[in-house]
Amino acid sequence: MIKRLCRLCCELCCELCCGLCFSLLLVSPVLAANIDGKQLVNDARKQIGVTLFYDSGYQRLAYPMGDIAQYKGVCTDVVIRALRHQNQDLQQLVHEDMKKAWNKYPKIWGLKSTDRNIDHRRVPNLEAFFNRHAKVRSLTKIEDFLAGDIVTWRLPNNAPHIGIVSDKKSRSGVPLIIHNIGFGTQEEDVLLKYNMIGHYRY
């Protein structure tokens, strides 16, 4: 009788633990991602002809998986939207990571707490996140830029920018970039055009 009760207790505990773990997997995004680079490129490329405008205005978003209208966005939205096809919601990931490690993120905007409407749409915040949770790659070896890698730059006016490395290359062999620099999502030869700051494989 005692053995039977012990066995029933063990089975019940196992079921509860498994159920809890399964629930956590459903609601919690995984930080240690293993992104399919080619899929990321394809999902980013699907935004070409859909996202036609650049709009940096502040907007309230649903949470998680919040987004503005697909026909507009900023450079970070290209990355955010593409990663969501692989169950990686940067809105939630960045928000939760900032709450855990506030001192690891830049204080450029004078905020004293997180803002899940905008934090994930700011390039410096994504740089901090990817520095913490992605593989940091070379900035100088062209052969190390693989499809699906994420790159950040500073433009001539020192504005931060971000894009995704394409699986296509220019005539000179430099990988193209899928990004939105002001005219909607496009695929262009801009990898070496600006001051490169970060190169990540997520």
PDB file of C-alpha atoms in Angstrom:
ATOM      1  CA  MET A   1       0.000   0.000   0.000  1.00  0.00           C
ATOM      2  CA  ILE A   2       2.770   2.411   0.941  1.00  0.00           C
ATOM      3  CA  LYS A   3       4.717   1.550  -2.213  1.00  0.00           C
ATOM      4  CA  ARG A   4       1.624   2.163  -4.319  1.00  0.00           C
ATOM      5  CA  LEU A   5       1.061   5.560  -2.711  1.00  0.00           C
ATOM      6  CA  CYS A   6       4.697   6.497  -3.278  1.00  0.00           C
ATOM      7  CA  ARG A   7       4.449   5.483  -6.923  1.00  0.00           C
ATOM      8  CA  LEU A   8       1.261   7.523  -7.377  1.00  0.00           C
ATOM      9  CA  CYS A   9       2.906  10.551  -5.766  1.00  0.00           C
ATOM     10  CA  CYS A  10       5.922  10.245  -8.058  1.00  0.00           C
ATOM     11  CA  GLU A  11       3.704   9.981 -11.132  1.00  0.00           C
ATOM     12  CA  LEU A  12       1.685  13.002 -10.045  1.00  0.00           C
ATOM     13  CA  CYS A  13       4.841  15.063  -9.436  1.00  0.00           C
ATOM     14  CA  CYS A  14       6.218  14.114 -12.848  1.00  0.00           C
ATOM     15  CA  GLU A  15       2.974  15.137 -14.551  1.00  0.00           C
ATOM     16  CA  LEU A  16       2.926  18.460 -12.720  1.00  0.00           C
ATOM     17  CA  CYS A  17       6.573  19.197 -13.556  1.00  0.00           C
ATOM     18  CA  CYS A  18       6.130  18.270 -17.212  1.00  0.00           C
ATOM     19  CA  GLY A  19       3.011  20.389 -17.438  1.00  0.00           C
ATOM     20  CA  LEU A  20       4.786  23.341 -15.861  1.00  0.00           C
ATOM     21  CA  CYS A  21       7.783  23.028 -18.182  1.00  0.00           C
ATOM     22  CA  PHE A  22       5.505  22.778 -21.223  1.00  0.00           C
ATOM     23  CA  SER A  23       3.606  25.879 -20.127  1.00  0.00           C
ATOM     24  CA  LEU A  24       6.833  27.814 -19.674  1.00  0.00           C
ATOM     25  CA  LEU A  25       7.949  26.847 -23.150  1.00  0.00           C
ATOM     26  CA  LEU A  26       4.690  28.148 -24.565  1.00  0.00           C
ATOM     27  CA  VAL A  27       4.788  31.535 -22.854  1.00  0.00           C
ATOM     28  CA  SER A  28       8.505  32.230 -22.491  1.00  0.00           C
ATOM     29  CA  PRO A  29      10.686  33.009 -25.509  1.00  0.00           C
ATOM     30  CA  VAL A  30      14.065  31.319 -25.559  1.00  0.00           C
ATOM     31  CA  LEU A  31      17.109  33.553 -25.125  1.00  0.00           C
ATOM     32  CA  ALA A  32      19.625  31.036 -26.455  1.00  0.00           C
ATOM     33  CA  ALA A  33      18.215  31.064 -29.980  1.00  0.00           C
ATOM     34  CA  ASN A  34      19.382  28.889 -32.831  1.00  0.00           C
ATOM     35  CA  ILE A  35      18.055  30.862 -35.763  1.00  0.00           C
ATOM     36  CA  ASP A  36      17.845  29.440 -39.282  1.00  0.00           C
ATOM     37  CA  GLY A  37      19.716  32.119 -41.210  1.00  0.00           C
ATOM     38  CA  LYS A  38      18.225  31.343 -44.613  1.00  0.00           C
ATOM     39  CA  GLN A  39      14.703  31.380 -43.224  1.00  0.00           C
ATOM     40  CA  LEU A  40      15.430  34.715 -41.556  1.00  0.00           C
ATOM     41  CA  VAL A  41      16.534  36.102 -44.919  1.00  0.00           C
ATOM     42  CA  ASN A  42      13.428  34.776 -46.663  1.00  0.00           C
ATOM     43  CA  ASP A  43      11.135  36.193 -43.994  1.00  0.00           C
ATOM     44  CA  ALA A  44      12.886  39.565 -44.184  1.00  0.00           C
ATOM     45  CA  ARG A  45      12.711  39.547 -47.987  1.00  0.00           C
ATOM     46  CA  LYS A  46       8.935  39.010 -47.832  1.00  0.00           C
ATOM     47  CA  GLN A  47       8.701  42.501 -46.346  1.00  0.00           C
ATOM     48  CA  ILE A  48       9.960  44.035 -49.601  1.00  0.00           C
ATOM     49  CA  GLY A  49       6.993  45.583 -51.382  1.00  0.00           C
ATOM     50  CA  VAL A  50       4.920  45.350 -48.189  1.00  0.00           C
ATOM     51  CA  THR A  51       6.721  47.790 -45.883  1.00  0.00           C
ATOM     52  CA  LEU A  52       6.887  50.852 -48.108  1.00  0.00           C
ATOM     53  CA  PHE A  53       7.524  53.719 -45.713  1.00  0.00           C
ATOM     54  CA  TYR A  54       9.780  54.733 -42.843  1.00  0.00           C
ATOM     55  CA  ASP A  55       7.930  55.924 -39.744  1.00  0.00           C
ATOM     56  CA  SER A  56       9.841  56.490 -36.509  1.00  0.00           C
ATOM     57  CA  GLY A  57       6.906  57.881 -34.548  1.00  0.00           C
ATOM     58  CA  TYR A  58       6.238  56.577 -31.032  1.00  0.00           C
ATOM     59  CA  GLN A  59       3.210  54.293 -30.861  1.00  0.00           C
ATOM     60  CA  ARG A  60       1.574  52.222 -28.154  1.00  0.00           C
ATOM     61  CA  LEU A  61       1.826  48.526 -28.940  1.00  0.00           C
ATOM     62  CA  ALA A  62       0.118  45.381 -27.772  1.00  0.00           C
ATOM     63  CA  TYR A  63       2.318  43.102 -25.669  1.00  0.00           C
ATOM     64  CA  PRO A  64       3.740  40.645 -26.467  1.00  0.00           C
ATOM     65  CA  MET A  65       4.027  40.443 -30.278  1.00  0.00           C
ATOM     66  CA  GLY A  66       2.970  44.071 -30.677  1.00  0.00           C
ATOM     67  CA  ASP A  67       3.547  45.791 -34.016  1.00  0.00           C
ATOM     68  CA  ILE A  68       2.567  48.833 -36.026  1.00  0.00           C
ATOM     69  CA  ALA A  69       0.907  48.592 -39.449  1.00  0.00           C
ATOM     70  CA  GLN A  70       2.965  46.403 -41.785  1.00  0.00           C
ATOM     71  CA  TYR A  71       3.136  49.027 -44.533  1.00  0.00           C
ATOM     72  CA  LYS A  72       5.454  51.171 -42.416  1.00  0.00           C
ATOM     73  CA  GLY A  73       8.258  50.804 -39.904  1.00  0.00           C
ATOM     74  CA  VAL A  74      11.870  51.545 -39.047  1.00  0.00           C
ATOM     75  CA  CYS A  75      15.082  49.593 -39.561  1.00  0.00           C
ATOM     76  CA  THR A  76      14.610  47.562 -36.389  1.00  0.00           C
ATOM     77  CA  ASP A  77      11.149  46.431 -37.502  1.00  0.00           C
ATOM     78  CA  VAL A  78      12.724  44.472 -40.367  1.00  0.00           C
ATOM     79  CA  VAL A  79      14.637  42.371 -37.841  1.00  0.00           C
ATOM     80  CA  ILE A  80      11.784  42.166 -35.330  1.00  0.00           C
ATOM     81  CA  ARG A  81       9.235  40.984 -37.885  1.00  0.00           C
ATOM     82  CA  ALA A  82      11.562  38.447 -39.485  1.00  0.00           C
ATOM     83  CA  LEU A  83      12.574  36.886 -36.155  1.00  0.00           C
ATOM     84  CA  ARG A  84       8.964  36.440 -35.075  1.00  0.00           C
ATOM     85  CA  HIS A  85       8.547  33.783 -37.759  1.00  0.00           C
ATOM     86  CA  GLN A  86      10.990  31.719 -35.672  1.00  0.00           C
ATOM     87  CA  ASN A  87       9.204  32.333 -32.364  1.00  0.00           C
ATOM     88  CA  GLN A  88      11.622  35.046 -31.258  1.00  0.00           C
ATOM     89  CA  ASP A  89       9.735  38.114 -30.082  1.00  0.00           C
ATOM     90  CA  LEU A  90      12.302  40.842 -29.501  1.00  0.00           C
ATOM     91  CA  GLN A  91       9.667  43.015 -27.861  1.00  0.00           C
ATOM     92  CA  GLN A  92       9.285  40.514 -25.032  1.00  0.00           C
ATOM     93  CA  LEU A  93      12.890  39.352 -25.021  1.00  0.00           C
ATOM     94  CA  VAL A  94      14.385  42.835 -24.775  1.00  0.00           C
ATOM     95  CA  HIS A  95      11.797  43.990 -22.236  1.00  0.00           C
ATOM     96  CA  GLU A  96      12.455  41.034 -19.932  1.00  0.00           C
ATOM     97  CA  ASP A  97      16.229  41.274 -20.345  1.00  0.00           C
ATOM     98  CA  MET A  98      16.224  44.996 -19.597  1.00  0.00           C
ATOM     99  CA  LYS A  99      14.279  44.374 -16.395  1.00  0.00           C
ATOM    100  CA  LYS A 100      16.886  41.815 -15.337  1.00  0.00           C
ATOM    101  CA  ALA A 101      19.965  43.774 -16.422  1.00  0.00           C
ATOM    102  CA  TRP A 102      19.009  47.449 -16.591  1.00  0.00           C
ATOM    103  CA  ASN A 103      22.611  48.576 -16.100  1.00  0.00           C
ATOM    104  CA  LYS A 104      23.716  46.681 -19.230  1.00  0.00           C
ATOM    105  CA  TYR A 105      21.574  48.826 -21.516  1.00  0.00           C
ATOM    106  CA  PRO A 106      22.316  52.365 -22.762  1.00  0.00           C
ATOM    107  CA  LYS A 107      20.801  55.366 -20.975  1.00  0.00           C
ATOM    108  CA  ILE A 108      20.623  57.575 -24.053  1.00  0.00           C
ATOM    109  CA  TRP A 109      16.962  58.531 -23.712  1.00  0.00           C
ATOM    110  CA  GLY A 110      16.850  59.515 -20.045  1.00  0.00           C
ATOM    111  CA  LEU A 111      14.420  56.776 -19.077  1.00  0.00           C
ATOM    112  CA  LYS A 112      14.361  55.375 -15.549  1.00  0.00           C
ATOM    113  CA  SER A 113      12.446  52.214 -16.399  1.00  0.00           C
ATOM    114  CA  THR A 114      11.616  49.992 -19.351  1.00  0.00           C
ATOM    115  CA  ASP A 115       9.134  50.921 -22.078  1.00  0.00           C
ATOM    116  CA  ARG A 116       7.895  47.874 -23.953  1.00  0.00           C
ATOM    117  CA  ASN A 117       6.410  50.078 -26.683  1.00  0.00           C
ATOM    118  CA  ILE A 118       9.766  51.307 -27.934  1.00  0.00           C
ATOM    119  CA  ASP A 119      12.754  49.641 -26.224  1.00  0.00           C
ATOM    120  CA  HIS A 120      13.024  46.817 -28.785  1.00  0.00           C
ATOM    121  CA  ARG A 121      12.735  49.275 -31.687  1.00  0.00           C
ATOM    122  CA  ARG A 122      15.924  51.132 -30.721  1.00  0.00           C
ATOM    123  CA  VAL A 123      19.157  49.937 -32.318  1.00  0.00           C
ATOM    124  CA  PRO A 124      21.428  50.587 -29.289  1.00  0.00           C
ATOM    125  CA  ASN A 125      19.140  48.404 -27.173  1.00  0.00           C
ATOM    126  CA  LEU A 126      19.289  45.618 -29.748  1.00  0.00           C
ATOM    127  CA  GLU A 127      23.080  45.926 -29.792  1.00  0.00           C
ATOM    128  CA  ALA A 128      23.118  45.472 -26.016  1.00  0.00           C
ATOM    129  CA  PHE A 129      20.752  42.508 -26.274  1.00  0.00           C
ATOM    130  CA  PHE A 130      22.701  40.762 -29.044  1.00  0.00           C
ATOM    131  CA  ASN A 131      26.008  41.409 -27.280  1.00  0.00           C
ATOM    132  CA  ARG A 132      24.539  39.499 -24.353  1.00  0.00           C
ATOM    133  CA  HIS A 133      22.669  36.726 -26.150  1.00  0.00           C
ATOM    134  CA  ALA A 134      24.141  36.240 -29.634  1.00  0.00           C
ATOM    135  CA  LYS A 135      27.498  35.246 -31.059  1.00  0.00           C
ATOM    136  CA  VAL A 136      29.588  38.326 -31.796  1.00  0.00           C
ATOM    137  CA  ARG A 137      31.350  37.971 -35.140  1.00  0.00           C
ATOM    138  CA  SER A 138      34.140  39.736 -37.028  1.00  0.00           C
ATOM    139  CA  LEU A 139      33.581  43.199 -38.484  1.00  0.00           C
ATOM    140  CA  THR A 140      36.353  42.886 -41.052  1.00  0.00           C
ATOM    141  CA  LYS A 141      36.244  39.391 -42.564  1.00  0.00           C
ATOM    142  CA  ILE A 142      33.785  39.481 -45.463  1.00  0.00           C
ATOM    143  CA  GLU A 143      33.701  35.693 -45.626  1.00  0.00           C
ATOM    144  CA  ASP A 144      32.330  35.622 -42.067  1.00  0.00           C
ATOM    145  CA  PHE A 145      29.143  37.466 -43.007  1.00  0.00           C
ATOM    146  CA  LEU A 146      26.605  34.688 -43.476  1.00  0.00           C
ATOM    147  CA  ALA A 147      22.967  34.776 -44.527  1.00  0.00           C
ATOM    148  CA  GLY A 148      20.816  35.712 -41.553  1.00  0.00           C
ATOM    149  CA  ASP A 149      23.537  37.518 -39.613  1.00  0.00           C
ATOM    150  CA  ILE A 150      22.491  40.824 -38.077  1.00  0.00           C
ATOM    151  CA  VAL A 151      24.633  43.937 -38.567  1.00  0.00           C
ATOM    152  CA  THR A 152      24.496  47.401 -37.020  1.00  0.00           C
ATOM    153  CA  TRP A 153      26.073  50.651 -38.225  1.00  0.00           C
ATOM    154  CA  ARG A 154      26.306  54.351 -37.491  1.00  0.00           C
ATOM    155  CA  LEU A 155      25.250  56.498 -40.421  1.00  0.00           C
ATOM    156  CA  PRO A 156      27.101  59.717 -41.374  1.00  0.00           C
ATOM    157  CA  ASN A 157      24.809  61.701 -39.033  1.00  0.00           C
ATOM    158  CA  ASN A 158      25.676  59.177 -36.278  1.00  0.00           C
ATOM    159  CA  ALA A 159      22.174  57.710 -36.408  1.00  0.00           C
ATOM    160  CA  PRO A 160      22.162  53.978 -35.557  1.00  0.00           C
ATOM    161  CA  HIS A 161      21.039  51.503 -38.208  1.00  0.00           C
ATOM    162  CA  ILE A 162      20.442  47.743 -38.398  1.00  0.00           C
ATOM    163  CA  GLY A 163      19.891  45.161 -41.130  1.00  0.00           C
ATOM    164  CA  ILE A 164      20.025  41.486 -42.038  1.00  0.00           C
ATOM    165  CA  VAL A 165      22.737  39.916 -44.203  1.00  0.00           C
ATOM    166  CA  SER A 166      21.241  38.470 -47.388  1.00  0.00           C
ATOM    167  CA  ASP A 167      22.101  35.227 -49.173  1.00  0.00           C
ATOM    168  CA  LYS A 168      22.729  37.285 -52.320  1.00  0.00           C
ATOM    169  CA  LYS A 169      25.941  39.132 -53.121  1.00  0.00           C
ATOM    170  CA  SER A 170      27.028  42.134 -55.139  1.00  0.00           C
ATOM    171  CA  ARG A 171      29.155  41.773 -58.264  1.00  0.00           C
ATOM    172  CA  SER A 172      32.214  42.301 -56.093  1.00  0.00           C
ATOM    173  CA  GLY A 173      31.208  39.457 -53.779  1.00  0.00           C
ATOM    174  CA  VAL A 174      29.952  41.536 -50.850  1.00  0.00           C
ATOM    175  CA  PRO A 175      26.742  40.251 -49.216  1.00  0.00           C
ATOM    176  CA  LEU A 176      23.675  42.412 -49.744  1.00  0.00           C
ATOM    177  CA  ILE A 177      21.670  43.740 -46.800  1.00  0.00           C
ATOM    178  CA  ILE A 178      17.902  43.664 -46.236  1.00  0.00           C
ATOM    179  CA  HIS A 179      16.973  46.825 -44.346  1.00  0.00           C
ATOM    180  CA  ASN A 180      14.797  49.922 -44.163  1.00  0.00           C
ATOM    181  CA  ILE A 181      16.821  53.098 -44.289  1.00  0.00           C
ATOM    182  CA  GLY A 182      13.987  55.442 -45.205  1.00  0.00           C
ATOM    183  CA  PHE A 183      12.223  54.049 -48.253  1.00  0.00           C
ATOM    184  CA  GLY A 184      10.672  50.852 -46.981  1.00  0.00           C
ATOM    185  CA  THR A 185      12.268  47.420 -46.820  1.00  0.00           C
ATOM    186  CA  GLN A 186      14.872  46.940 -49.558  1.00  0.00           C
ATOM    187  CA  GLU A 187      17.760  44.621 -50.443  1.00  0.00           C
ATOM    188  CA  GLU A 188      20.871  46.642 -51.213  1.00  0.00           C
ATOM    189  CA  ASP A 189      24.663  46.686 -51.371  1.00  0.00           C
ATOM    190  CA  VAL A 190      25.320  48.712 -48.198  1.00  0.00           C
ATOM    191  CA  LEU A 191      27.311  46.398 -45.909  1.00  0.00           C
ATOM    192  CA  LEU A 192      30.522  48.409 -46.307  1.00  0.00           C
ATOM    193  CA  LYS A 193      28.890  51.774 -46.939  1.00  0.00           C
ATOM    194  CA  TYR A 194      28.597  52.875 -43.307  1.00  0.00           C
ATOM    195  CA  ASN A 195      30.588  52.677 -40.087  1.00  0.00           C
ATOM    196  CA  MET A 196      29.986  49.127 -38.878  1.00  0.00           C
ATOM    197  CA  ILE A 197      29.450  48.709 -35.133  1.00  0.00           C
ATOM    198  CA  GLY A 198      28.109  45.204 -34.550  1.00  0.00           C
ATOM    199  CA  HIS A 199      27.959  41.821 -36.291  1.00  0.00           C
ATOM    200  CA  TYR A 200      25.859  39.131 -34.633  1.00  0.00           C
ATOM    201  CA  ARG A 201      24.778  35.561 -35.278  1.00  0.00           C
ATOM    202  CA  TYR A 202      21.682  34.873 -33.228  1.00  0.00           C
TER     203      TYR A 202
END
